[in-house]
XYZ file of C-alpha atoms in Angstrom:
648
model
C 0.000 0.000 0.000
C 1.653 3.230 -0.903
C 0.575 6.634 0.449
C 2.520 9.098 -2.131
C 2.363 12.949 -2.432
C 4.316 16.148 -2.929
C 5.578 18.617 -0.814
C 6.155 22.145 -1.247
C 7.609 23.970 1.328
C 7.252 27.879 1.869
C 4.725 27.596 -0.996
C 4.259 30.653 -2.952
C 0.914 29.551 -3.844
C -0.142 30.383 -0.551
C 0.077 34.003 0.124
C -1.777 34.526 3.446
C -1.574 38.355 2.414
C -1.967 39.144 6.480
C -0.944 42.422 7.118
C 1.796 44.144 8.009
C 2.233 46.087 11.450
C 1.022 45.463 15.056
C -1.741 42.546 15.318
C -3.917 45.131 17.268
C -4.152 47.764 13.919
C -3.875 45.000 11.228
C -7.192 44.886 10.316
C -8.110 48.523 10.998
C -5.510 49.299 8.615
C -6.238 46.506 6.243
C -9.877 48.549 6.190
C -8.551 51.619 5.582
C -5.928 50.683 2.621
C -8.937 48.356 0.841
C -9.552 50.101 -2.389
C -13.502 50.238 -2.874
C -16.497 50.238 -5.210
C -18.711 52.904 -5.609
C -22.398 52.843 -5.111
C -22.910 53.406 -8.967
C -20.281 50.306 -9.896
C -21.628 47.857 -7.227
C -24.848 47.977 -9.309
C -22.999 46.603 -11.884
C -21.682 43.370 -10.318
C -23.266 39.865 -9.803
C -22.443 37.762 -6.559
C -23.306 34.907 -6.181
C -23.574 33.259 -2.761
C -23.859 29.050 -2.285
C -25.403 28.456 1.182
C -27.925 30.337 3.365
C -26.967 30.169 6.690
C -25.494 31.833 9.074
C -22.174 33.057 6.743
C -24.407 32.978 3.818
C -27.391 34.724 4.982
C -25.724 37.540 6.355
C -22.405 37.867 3.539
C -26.174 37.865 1.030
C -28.159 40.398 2.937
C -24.995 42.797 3.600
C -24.020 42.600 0.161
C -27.433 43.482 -1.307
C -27.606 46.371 1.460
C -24.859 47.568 0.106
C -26.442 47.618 -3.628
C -24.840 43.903 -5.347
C -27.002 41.906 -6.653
C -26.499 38.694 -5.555
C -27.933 35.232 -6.493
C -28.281 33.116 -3.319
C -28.375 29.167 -3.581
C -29.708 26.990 -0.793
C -30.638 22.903 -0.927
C -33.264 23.776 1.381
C -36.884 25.076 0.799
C -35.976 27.109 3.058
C -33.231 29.232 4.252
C -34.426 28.884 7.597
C -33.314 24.859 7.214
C -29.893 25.356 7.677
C -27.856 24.011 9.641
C -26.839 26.897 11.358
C -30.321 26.857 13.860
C -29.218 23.708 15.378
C -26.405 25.451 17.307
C -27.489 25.581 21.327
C -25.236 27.086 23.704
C -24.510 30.443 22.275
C -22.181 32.532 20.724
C -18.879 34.558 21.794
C -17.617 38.348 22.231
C -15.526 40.281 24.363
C -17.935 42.350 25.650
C -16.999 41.833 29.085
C -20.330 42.828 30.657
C -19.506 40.496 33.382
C -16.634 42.681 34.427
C -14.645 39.404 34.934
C -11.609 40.735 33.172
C -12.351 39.454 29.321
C -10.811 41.717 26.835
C -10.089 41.274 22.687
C -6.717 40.020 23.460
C -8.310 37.220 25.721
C -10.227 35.765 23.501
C -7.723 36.436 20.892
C -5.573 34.018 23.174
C -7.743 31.697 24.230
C -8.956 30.446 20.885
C -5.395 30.385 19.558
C -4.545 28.137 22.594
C -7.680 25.969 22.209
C -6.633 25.494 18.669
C -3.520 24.048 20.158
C -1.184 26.873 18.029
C -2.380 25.888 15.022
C -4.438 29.106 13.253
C -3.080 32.178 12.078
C -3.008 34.794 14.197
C -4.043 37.779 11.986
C -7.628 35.894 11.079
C -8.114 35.473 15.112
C -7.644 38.931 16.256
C -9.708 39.494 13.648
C -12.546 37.292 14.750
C -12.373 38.432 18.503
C -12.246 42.183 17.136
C -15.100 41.757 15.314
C -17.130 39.857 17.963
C -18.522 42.702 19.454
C -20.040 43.815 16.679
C -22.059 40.698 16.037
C -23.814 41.248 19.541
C -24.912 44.410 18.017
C -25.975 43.815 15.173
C -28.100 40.952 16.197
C -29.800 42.751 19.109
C -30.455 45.573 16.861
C -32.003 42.481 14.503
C -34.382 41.873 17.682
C -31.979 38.537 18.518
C -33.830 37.721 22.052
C -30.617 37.235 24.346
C -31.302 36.437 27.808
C -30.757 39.188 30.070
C -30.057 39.751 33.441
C -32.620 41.701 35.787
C -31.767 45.053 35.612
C -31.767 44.127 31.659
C -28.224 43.808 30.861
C -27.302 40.788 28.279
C -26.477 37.727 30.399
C -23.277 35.354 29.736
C -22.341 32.025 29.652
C -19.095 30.267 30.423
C -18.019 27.904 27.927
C -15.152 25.378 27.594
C -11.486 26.675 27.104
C -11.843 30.167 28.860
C -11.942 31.414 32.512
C -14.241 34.332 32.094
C -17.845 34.477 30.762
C -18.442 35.752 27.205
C -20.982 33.647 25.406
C -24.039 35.488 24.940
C -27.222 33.092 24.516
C -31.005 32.960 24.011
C -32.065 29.579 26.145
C -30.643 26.622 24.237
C -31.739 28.014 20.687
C -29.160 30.793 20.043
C -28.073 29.776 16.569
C -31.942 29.532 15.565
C -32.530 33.240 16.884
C -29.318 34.362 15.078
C -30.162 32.900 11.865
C -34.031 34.358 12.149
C -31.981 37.702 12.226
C -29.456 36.657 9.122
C -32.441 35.399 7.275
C -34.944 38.773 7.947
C -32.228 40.765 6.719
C -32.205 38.716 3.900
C -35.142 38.442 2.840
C -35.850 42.528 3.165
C -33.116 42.408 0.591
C -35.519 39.564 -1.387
C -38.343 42.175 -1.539
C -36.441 45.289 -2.618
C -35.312 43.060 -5.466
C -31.360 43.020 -4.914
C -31.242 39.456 -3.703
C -32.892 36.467 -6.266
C -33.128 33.908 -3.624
C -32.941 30.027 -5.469
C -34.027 27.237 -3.030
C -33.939 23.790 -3.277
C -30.659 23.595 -5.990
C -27.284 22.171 -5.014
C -24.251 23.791 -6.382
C -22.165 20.724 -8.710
C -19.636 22.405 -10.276
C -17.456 25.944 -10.198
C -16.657 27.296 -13.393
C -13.939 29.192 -13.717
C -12.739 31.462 -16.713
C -9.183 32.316 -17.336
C -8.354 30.774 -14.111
C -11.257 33.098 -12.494
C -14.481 31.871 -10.802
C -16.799 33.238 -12.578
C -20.272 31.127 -11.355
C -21.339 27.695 -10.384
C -23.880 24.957 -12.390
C -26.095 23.879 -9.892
C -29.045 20.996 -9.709
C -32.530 21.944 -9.723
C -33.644 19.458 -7.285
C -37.028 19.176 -7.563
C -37.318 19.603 -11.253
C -33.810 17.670 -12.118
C -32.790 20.293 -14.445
C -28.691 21.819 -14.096
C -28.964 25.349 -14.523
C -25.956 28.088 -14.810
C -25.470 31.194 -12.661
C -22.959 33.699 -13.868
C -21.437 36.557 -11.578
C -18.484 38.338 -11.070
C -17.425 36.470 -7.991
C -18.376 33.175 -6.046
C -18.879 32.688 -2.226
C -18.841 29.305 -0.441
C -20.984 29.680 2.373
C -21.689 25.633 2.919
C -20.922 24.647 6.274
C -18.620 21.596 7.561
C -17.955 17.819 6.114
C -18.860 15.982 9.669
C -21.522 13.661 7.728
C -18.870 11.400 6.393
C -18.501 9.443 9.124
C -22.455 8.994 8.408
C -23.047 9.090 12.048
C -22.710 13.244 13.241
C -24.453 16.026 14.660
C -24.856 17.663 11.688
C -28.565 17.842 9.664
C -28.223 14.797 7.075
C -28.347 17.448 4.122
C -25.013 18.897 5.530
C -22.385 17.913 2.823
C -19.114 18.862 1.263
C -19.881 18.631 -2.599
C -19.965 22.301 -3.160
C -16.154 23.054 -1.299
C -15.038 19.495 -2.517
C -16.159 20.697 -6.517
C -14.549 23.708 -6.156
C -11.597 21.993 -4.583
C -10.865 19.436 -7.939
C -11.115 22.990 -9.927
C -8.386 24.130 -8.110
C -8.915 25.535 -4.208
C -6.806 23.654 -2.028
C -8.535 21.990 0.909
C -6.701 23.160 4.379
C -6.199 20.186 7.170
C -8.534 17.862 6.226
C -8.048 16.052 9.362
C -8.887 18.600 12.175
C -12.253 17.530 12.946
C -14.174 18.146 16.420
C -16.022 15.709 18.498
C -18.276 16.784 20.651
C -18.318 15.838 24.484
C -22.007 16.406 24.985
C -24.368 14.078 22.646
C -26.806 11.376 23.214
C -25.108 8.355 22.571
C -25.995 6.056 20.132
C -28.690 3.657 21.211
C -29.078 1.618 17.564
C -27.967 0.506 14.597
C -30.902 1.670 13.112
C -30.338 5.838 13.755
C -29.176 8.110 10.675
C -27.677 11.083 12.998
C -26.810 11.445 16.645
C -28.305 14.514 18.900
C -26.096 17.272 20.294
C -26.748 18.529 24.162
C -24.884 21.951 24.037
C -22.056 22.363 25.873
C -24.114 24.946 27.914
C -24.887 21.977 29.744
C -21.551 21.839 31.038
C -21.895 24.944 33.191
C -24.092 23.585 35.767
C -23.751 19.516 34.906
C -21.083 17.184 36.357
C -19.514 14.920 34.596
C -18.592 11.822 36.089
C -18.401 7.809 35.675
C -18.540 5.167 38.540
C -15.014 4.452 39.828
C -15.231 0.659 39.537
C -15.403 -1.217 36.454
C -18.106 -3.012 35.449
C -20.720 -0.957 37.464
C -24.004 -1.704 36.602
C -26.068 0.143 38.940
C -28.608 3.014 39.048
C -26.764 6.595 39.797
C -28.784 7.336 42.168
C -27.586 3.844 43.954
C -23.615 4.753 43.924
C -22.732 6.813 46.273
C -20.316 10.022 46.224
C -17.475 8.362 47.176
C -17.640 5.399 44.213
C -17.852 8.099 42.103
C -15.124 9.434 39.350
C -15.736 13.087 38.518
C -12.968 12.774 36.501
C -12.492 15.939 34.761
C -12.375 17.701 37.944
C -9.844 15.567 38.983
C -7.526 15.940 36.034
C -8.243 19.594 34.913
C -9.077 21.637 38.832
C -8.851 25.118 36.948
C -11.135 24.243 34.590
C -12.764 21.462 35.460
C -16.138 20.672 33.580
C -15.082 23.091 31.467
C -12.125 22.019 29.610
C -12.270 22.266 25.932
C -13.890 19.699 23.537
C -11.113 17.935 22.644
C -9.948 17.853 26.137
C -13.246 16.026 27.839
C -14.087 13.742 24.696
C -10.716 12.760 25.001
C -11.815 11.819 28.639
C -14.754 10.262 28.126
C -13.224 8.344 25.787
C -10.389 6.765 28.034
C -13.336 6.170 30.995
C -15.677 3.826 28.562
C -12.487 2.216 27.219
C -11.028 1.704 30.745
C -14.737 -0.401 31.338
C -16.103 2.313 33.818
C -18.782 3.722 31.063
C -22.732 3.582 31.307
C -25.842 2.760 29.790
C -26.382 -0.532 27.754
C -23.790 -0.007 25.368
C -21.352 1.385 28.110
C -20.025 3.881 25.874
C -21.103 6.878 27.746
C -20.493 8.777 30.858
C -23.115 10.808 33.219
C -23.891 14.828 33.112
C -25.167 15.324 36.602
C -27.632 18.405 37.220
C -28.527 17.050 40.844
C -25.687 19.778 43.051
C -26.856 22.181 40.696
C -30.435 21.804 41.204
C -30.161 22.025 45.005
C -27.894 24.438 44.788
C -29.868 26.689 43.142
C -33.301 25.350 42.461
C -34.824 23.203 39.424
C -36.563 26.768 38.182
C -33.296 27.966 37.601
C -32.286 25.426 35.586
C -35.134 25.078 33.500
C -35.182 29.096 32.772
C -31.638 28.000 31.366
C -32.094 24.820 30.046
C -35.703 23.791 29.529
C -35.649 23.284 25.641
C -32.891 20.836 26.023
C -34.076 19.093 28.953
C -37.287 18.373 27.276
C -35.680 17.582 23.886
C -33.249 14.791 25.767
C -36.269 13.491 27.695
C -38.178 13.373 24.236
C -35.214 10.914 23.152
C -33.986 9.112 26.243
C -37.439 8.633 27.534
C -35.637 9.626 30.812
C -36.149 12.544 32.729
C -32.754 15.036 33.239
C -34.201 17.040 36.228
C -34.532 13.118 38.355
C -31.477 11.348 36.931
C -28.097 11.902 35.607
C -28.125 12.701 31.155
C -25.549 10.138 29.250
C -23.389 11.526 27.156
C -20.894 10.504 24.814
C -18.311 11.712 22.306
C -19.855 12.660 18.662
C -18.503 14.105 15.569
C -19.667 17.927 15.246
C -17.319 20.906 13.246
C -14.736 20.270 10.851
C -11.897 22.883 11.671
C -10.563 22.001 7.508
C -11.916 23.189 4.832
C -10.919 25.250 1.605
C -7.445 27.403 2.691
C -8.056 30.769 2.089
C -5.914 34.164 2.643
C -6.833 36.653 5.201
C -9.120 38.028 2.305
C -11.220 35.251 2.483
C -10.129 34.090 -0.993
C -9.442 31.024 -2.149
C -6.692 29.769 -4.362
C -9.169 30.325 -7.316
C -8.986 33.662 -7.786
C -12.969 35.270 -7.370
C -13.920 31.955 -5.159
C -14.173 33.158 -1.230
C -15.394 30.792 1.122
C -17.162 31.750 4.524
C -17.443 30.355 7.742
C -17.234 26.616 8.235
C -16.645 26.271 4.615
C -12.951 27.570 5.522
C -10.279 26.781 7.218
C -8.937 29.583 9.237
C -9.659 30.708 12.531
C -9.972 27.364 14.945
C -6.974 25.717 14.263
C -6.722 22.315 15.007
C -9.914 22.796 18.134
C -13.143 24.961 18.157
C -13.627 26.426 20.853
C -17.349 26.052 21.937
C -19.618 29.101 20.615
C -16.857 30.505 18.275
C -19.201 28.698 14.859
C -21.632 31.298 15.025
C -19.253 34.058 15.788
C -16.899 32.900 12.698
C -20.200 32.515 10.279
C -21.348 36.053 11.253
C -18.096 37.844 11.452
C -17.139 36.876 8.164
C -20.437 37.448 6.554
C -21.792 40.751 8.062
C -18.154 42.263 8.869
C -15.198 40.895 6.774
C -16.599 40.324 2.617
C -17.923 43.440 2.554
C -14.604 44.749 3.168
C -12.330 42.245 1.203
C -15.021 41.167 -1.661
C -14.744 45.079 -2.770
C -11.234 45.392 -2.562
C -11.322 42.059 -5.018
C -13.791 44.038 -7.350
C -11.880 47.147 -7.581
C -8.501 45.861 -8.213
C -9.725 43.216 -11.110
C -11.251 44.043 -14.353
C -14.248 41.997 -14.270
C -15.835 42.005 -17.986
C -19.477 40.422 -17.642
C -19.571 36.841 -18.294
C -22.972 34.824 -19.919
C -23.843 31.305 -18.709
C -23.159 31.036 -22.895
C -19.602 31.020 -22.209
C -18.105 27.838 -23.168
C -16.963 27.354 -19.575
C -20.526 26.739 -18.887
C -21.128 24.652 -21.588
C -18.634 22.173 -20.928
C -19.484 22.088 -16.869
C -22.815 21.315 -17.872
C -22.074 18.938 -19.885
C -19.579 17.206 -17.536
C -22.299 16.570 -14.956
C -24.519 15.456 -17.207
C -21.957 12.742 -17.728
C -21.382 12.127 -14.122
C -25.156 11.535 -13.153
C -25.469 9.511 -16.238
C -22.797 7.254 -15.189
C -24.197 6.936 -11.517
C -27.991 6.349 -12.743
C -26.296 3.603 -14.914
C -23.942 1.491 -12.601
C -27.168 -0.865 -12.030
C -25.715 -2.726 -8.994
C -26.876 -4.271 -5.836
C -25.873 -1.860 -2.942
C -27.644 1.139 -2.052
C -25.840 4.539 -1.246
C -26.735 3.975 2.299
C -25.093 0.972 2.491
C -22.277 2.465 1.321
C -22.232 5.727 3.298
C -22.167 3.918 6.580
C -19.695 1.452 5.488
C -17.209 4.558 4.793
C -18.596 6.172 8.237
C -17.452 2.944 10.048
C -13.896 2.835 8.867
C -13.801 6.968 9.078
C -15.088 6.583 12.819
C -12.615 3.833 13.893
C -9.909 5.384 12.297
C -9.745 8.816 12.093
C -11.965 9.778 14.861
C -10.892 10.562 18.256
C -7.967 8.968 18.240
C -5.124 7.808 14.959
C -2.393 5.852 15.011
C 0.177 4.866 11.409
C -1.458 1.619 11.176
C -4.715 2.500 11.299
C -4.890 5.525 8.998
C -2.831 3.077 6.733
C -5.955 0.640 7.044
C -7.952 3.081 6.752
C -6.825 4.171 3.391
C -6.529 0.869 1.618
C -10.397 -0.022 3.421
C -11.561 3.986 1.217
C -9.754 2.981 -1.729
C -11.988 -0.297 -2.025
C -15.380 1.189 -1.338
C -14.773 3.924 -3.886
C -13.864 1.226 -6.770
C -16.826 -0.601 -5.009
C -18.816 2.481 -4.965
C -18.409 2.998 -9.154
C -19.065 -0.473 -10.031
C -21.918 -1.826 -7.646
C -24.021 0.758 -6.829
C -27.704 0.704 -6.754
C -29.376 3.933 -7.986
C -33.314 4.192 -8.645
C -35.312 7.305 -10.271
C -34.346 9.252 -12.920
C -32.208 12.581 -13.441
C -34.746 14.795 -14.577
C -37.203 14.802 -11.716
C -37.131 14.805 -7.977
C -34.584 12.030 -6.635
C -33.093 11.860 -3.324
C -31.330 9.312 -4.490
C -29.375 10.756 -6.854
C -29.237 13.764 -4.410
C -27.340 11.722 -1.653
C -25.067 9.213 -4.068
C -23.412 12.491 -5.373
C -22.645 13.357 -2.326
C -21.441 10.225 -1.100
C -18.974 10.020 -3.771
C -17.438 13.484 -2.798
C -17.692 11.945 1.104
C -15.736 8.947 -0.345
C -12.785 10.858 -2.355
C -12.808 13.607 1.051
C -12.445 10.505 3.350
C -9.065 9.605 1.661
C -7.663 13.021 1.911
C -8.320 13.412 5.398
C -6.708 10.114 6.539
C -3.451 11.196 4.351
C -3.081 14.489 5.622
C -3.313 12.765 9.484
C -1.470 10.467 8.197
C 1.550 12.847 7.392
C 0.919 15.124 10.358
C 3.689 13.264 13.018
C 2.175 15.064 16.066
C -0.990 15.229 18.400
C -2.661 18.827 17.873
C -6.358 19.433 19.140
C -8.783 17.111 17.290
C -6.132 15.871 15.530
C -4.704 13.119 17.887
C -2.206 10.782 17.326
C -1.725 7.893 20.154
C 2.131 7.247 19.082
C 2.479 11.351 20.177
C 1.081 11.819 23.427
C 2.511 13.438 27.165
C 3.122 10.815 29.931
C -0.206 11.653 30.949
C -2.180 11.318 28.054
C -2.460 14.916 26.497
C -1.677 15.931 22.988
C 2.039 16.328 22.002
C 2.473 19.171 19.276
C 6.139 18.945 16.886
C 6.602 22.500 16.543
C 9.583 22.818 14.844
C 8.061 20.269 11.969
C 4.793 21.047 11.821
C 3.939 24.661 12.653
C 2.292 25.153 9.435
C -1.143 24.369 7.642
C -0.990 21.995 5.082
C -3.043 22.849 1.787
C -3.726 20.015 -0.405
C -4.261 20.388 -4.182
C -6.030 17.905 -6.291
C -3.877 17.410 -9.328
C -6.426 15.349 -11.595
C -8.030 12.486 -10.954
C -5.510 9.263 -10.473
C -2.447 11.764 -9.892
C -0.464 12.634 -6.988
C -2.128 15.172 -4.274
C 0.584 18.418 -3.786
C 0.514 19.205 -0.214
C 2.097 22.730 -0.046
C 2.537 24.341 3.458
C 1.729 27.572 4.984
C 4.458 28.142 8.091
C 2.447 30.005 11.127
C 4.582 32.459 12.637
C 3.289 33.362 16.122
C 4.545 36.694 17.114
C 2.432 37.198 19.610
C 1.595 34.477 21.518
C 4.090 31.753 23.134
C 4.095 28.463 21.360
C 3.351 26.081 24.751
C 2.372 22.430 26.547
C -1.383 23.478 26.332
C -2.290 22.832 29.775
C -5.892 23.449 31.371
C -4.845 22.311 34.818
């Protein structure tokens, strides 16, 4: 089995183009030396925008506010379907209302350090600079954040920080944020700047001259592709979690649109930096299609803990204090519940595997509300928590407020995704891609509540800026969907469905998708190792010549097919799944999400290689059959310390 690719170091094709100066005035100087558009030329200009939610619903609405016209794409029937309104626990800024000693440069560090030193610094100041802004802007939008008495905004503490900045509404702040995105929206709808196009899923990017210059996308309820011309493309499409099948993420959450744009030449940042989640209802059956996220809100007032002996098989309300394990505040007493994601998944992990895990399937470990409750009454906690009480109750059958949730470990964000500069831009010149889409500002860990702040910083705060500076410095002659670019794009995925609809075999893309989940899952899930990303690789490689020669595809192409829908996007999951388990393959070092058991402290914790691997590794597909080029973009940290992260 041979695992062969290219390297380029210092890779000119990646020009972060971060500023110059102090990281405190790079962006406000960035701002000031953008050249810009006037009202009369924006009139003029065509973007088009894949994905409505949270970075697509606010890059479309402030982009039409601003007098664009933009074309907006969504799979859904609605944009109010995205995934972005099944985020919980809240969202982050350095507001510091709490008076707790948060400032820009705090959570400018902390999210650095939770991405174990693996994100550029220049896009993170940026993100925490911005963050106050969002809060805003979405209370101005009529967001409903809880508030304390005397009406102030109320905060949350959240994994990976000492000092409460996440700003909330109950357990549905990503739904109340993108109700905000999406009325801004669709005021832009009505006043005719913004042709919103539901229910069509973006195939290909077309590019001319080496410029992106629109997308062919599927009309999926009448089957038809259709072309979309503009003078610049944005991929807002979320994360890739849903090929390991089994995920938090909405089952029409997909990569196709970043991986398309990817094989016409964006390169596809750390593949392998995906999140699990510490907080989900584990899996109860073989039967499920998705698993169910508890926010990490939960973690504020809930105690995590396991029974210390193996084996343990009885009620929690039968062991008593003193057989119990509350294991992360043994291990981390600074932070204790509160450790990052990484950190307690991590945990959980080793206290299932160790035989000390719960439930029937004993992989999963107990959330505990019961100190909490006494401590401060079960109204309190259902003022803060109800939705999600009810909603695990609802699942479970069991009731959170009388017994202990289980939780266990689930796959959630992908920190990878296209590389782009500080711009936003990809390595196709005209092709930006937004929020989760990208691959810049988590590093190799998210830190809890920094996906909405990241979607909505880019969208309402940073395109607007960087998209015009693009605009003004190109010459951008109008392009028609009769370009022979189109043409030919069309006519490739004609081709491609064709040869799906027409493999005629005996295994259904289900079948398929959770036999590449499976070997994604055992191998490069929470934790790697040589030999199994090796396996790994050899196992993808089978399903995908599998995958072309036996798969079962009903329905036709011009019509309504799910079908077809899903076995597209299975064969991007398939091709994705490859990448990802080469670039962790390469990567000799345990980094966030990203861990490695042959690189690991005496006492279990990721160990980073800094002076090999301080840099993010782009890949770019060569043609199908060729050798990947993985070219590498050193981070320099100027500002911060390059350390053991420790949350002890």
């Amino acid at each position: 089995m041979s695992i062969n690719f290219k390297t380029v170091e210092n890779s000119s094709r990646l020009d972060a183009k971060a500023p110059s100066g102090p990281l405190e005035s790079k962006w406000k100087n960035h701002k000031k030396d953008v050249k810009l558009v006037s009202p009369a030329n924006k009139r003029k200009h065509t973007i088009i925008v894949v994905g409505t939610g949270l970075a697509g619903a606010s890059a479309a609405a402030t982009l039409a506010e601003l007098g664009y016209n933009v074309k907006a794409l969504t799979i859904h029937d609605s944009p109010r379907r995205a995934h972005s309104i099944a985020a919980q626990g809240g969202i982050n800024a350095a507001k510091n209302y709490q008076n707790d000693g948060d400032t820009i440069h705090r959570l400018f560090y902390d999210t650095i350090k939770g991405g174990d030193y693996r994100a550029r610094e220049a896009n993170v100041h940026r993100l925490a600079e911005e963050s106050v802004n969002i809060i805003d802007q979405a209370v101005a939008q009529g967001v409903p954040f809880g508030r304390e008495y005397g009406g102030v905004l109320s905060n949350r503490s959240f994994g990976g920080a000492q000092v409460s900045r996440t700003f909330y509404a109950k357990g549905q702040t990503g739904q109340q944020l993108l109700l905000g995105a999406y009325s801004a929206m669709m005021r832009m709808v009505d006043a005719g700047k913004i042709e919103l196009l539901t229910r069509r899923e973006m195939l290909d990017l077309v590019t001319v001259d080496g410029v992106a210059r629109g997308v062919v996308a599927r009309n999926l309820e009448t089957g038809e592709i259709e072309k979309y011309a503009g003078s610049a493309v944005l991929l807002c499409t979320g994360g890739y979690g849903n090929v390991y099948y089994l995920s938090t993420n909405a089952k029409n959450s997909n990569v196709t649109a970043a991986w398309r744009a990817h094989k016409k030449g964006a390169f596809f940042g750390n593949p392998c930096y995906v999140q699990i989640h510490p907080t989900c209802i584990p899996q109860s059956g073989d039967y499920q299609s998705k698993l169910t996220l508890m926010s990490e809100s939960l973690r504020n007032d809930g105690r995590v803990w396991v029974p210390k002996k193996e084996g343990d098989t009885r009620k929690p309300v039968q062991i008593p204090e003193d057989e119990r394990d509350y294991f992360l505040e043994r291990k981390y007493p600074s932070f204790g519940n509160l450790v990052p994601r990484d950190v307690a998944s991590r945990n959980a992990k080793y206290a299932c595997d160790e035989g000390r895990g719960v439930g029937a399937t004993g992989k999963a470990v107990y959330l505990d509300f019961a100190d909490s409750i006494k401590r401060l009454g079960q109204k309190t906690i259902e003022d803060r928590y109800g939705n999600l009480f009810e909603m695990y109750e609802r699942i479970t059958g069991d009731n959170p407020y009388e017994t202990p949730m289980r939780i266990y470990p689930a796959v959630h964000y992908t920190m990878g995704g296209l590389w782009v500069d500080y711009n936003l831009m990809t390595t196709v010149p005209g092709c930006f891609a937004l929020g989760e889409a990208n691959f810049s500002d988590h590093g190799a860990n998210r830190l809890g509540a920094s996906a909405l702040m990241q979607g909505l910083a880019d969208g309402y705060f940073v395109i607007p800026y960087t998209l015009g500076d693009y605009i003004a410095n190109n010459s951008l002659k109008p392009v028609s969907t009769d370009h022979d670019a189109f043409k030919a794009s069309v006519v490739e995925q004609e081709e491609r469905i064709n040869k799906l609809l027409n493999i005629n075999g005996n295994k259904t893309t289900l079948e398929f998708h959770r036999e590449l989940g499976a070997v994604v899952w055992d191998n490069i899930g929470m934790s790697r190792t040589k030999e199994g990303l090796e396996e790994a690789i050899v196992k993808i490689r089978a399903i995908k010549e599998e995958f072309w020669t036996n798969l079962k595809l009903t329905g036709e192409k011009n019509t309504f097919n799910k079908y077809l829908e899903f076995a597209g996007r299975v064969a991007d999951f398939i091709e994705l799944a490859e990448l990802m388990a080469m670039d962790a393959w390469h990567r000799n070092e345990s980094c966030g999400g990203h861990f490695r058991e042959e690189y690991q402290t005496p006492d279990g914790e990721a160990l980073r290689n800094d002076d090999e691997f301080a840099y993010a590794a782009a890949w770019e597909f060569a043609g199908e059959g060729k050798e990947y080029t993985m070219h590498k973009e050193n981070l320099v940290f100027e500002n911060v310390k390059l350390s053991q992260r420790s949350y002890k």
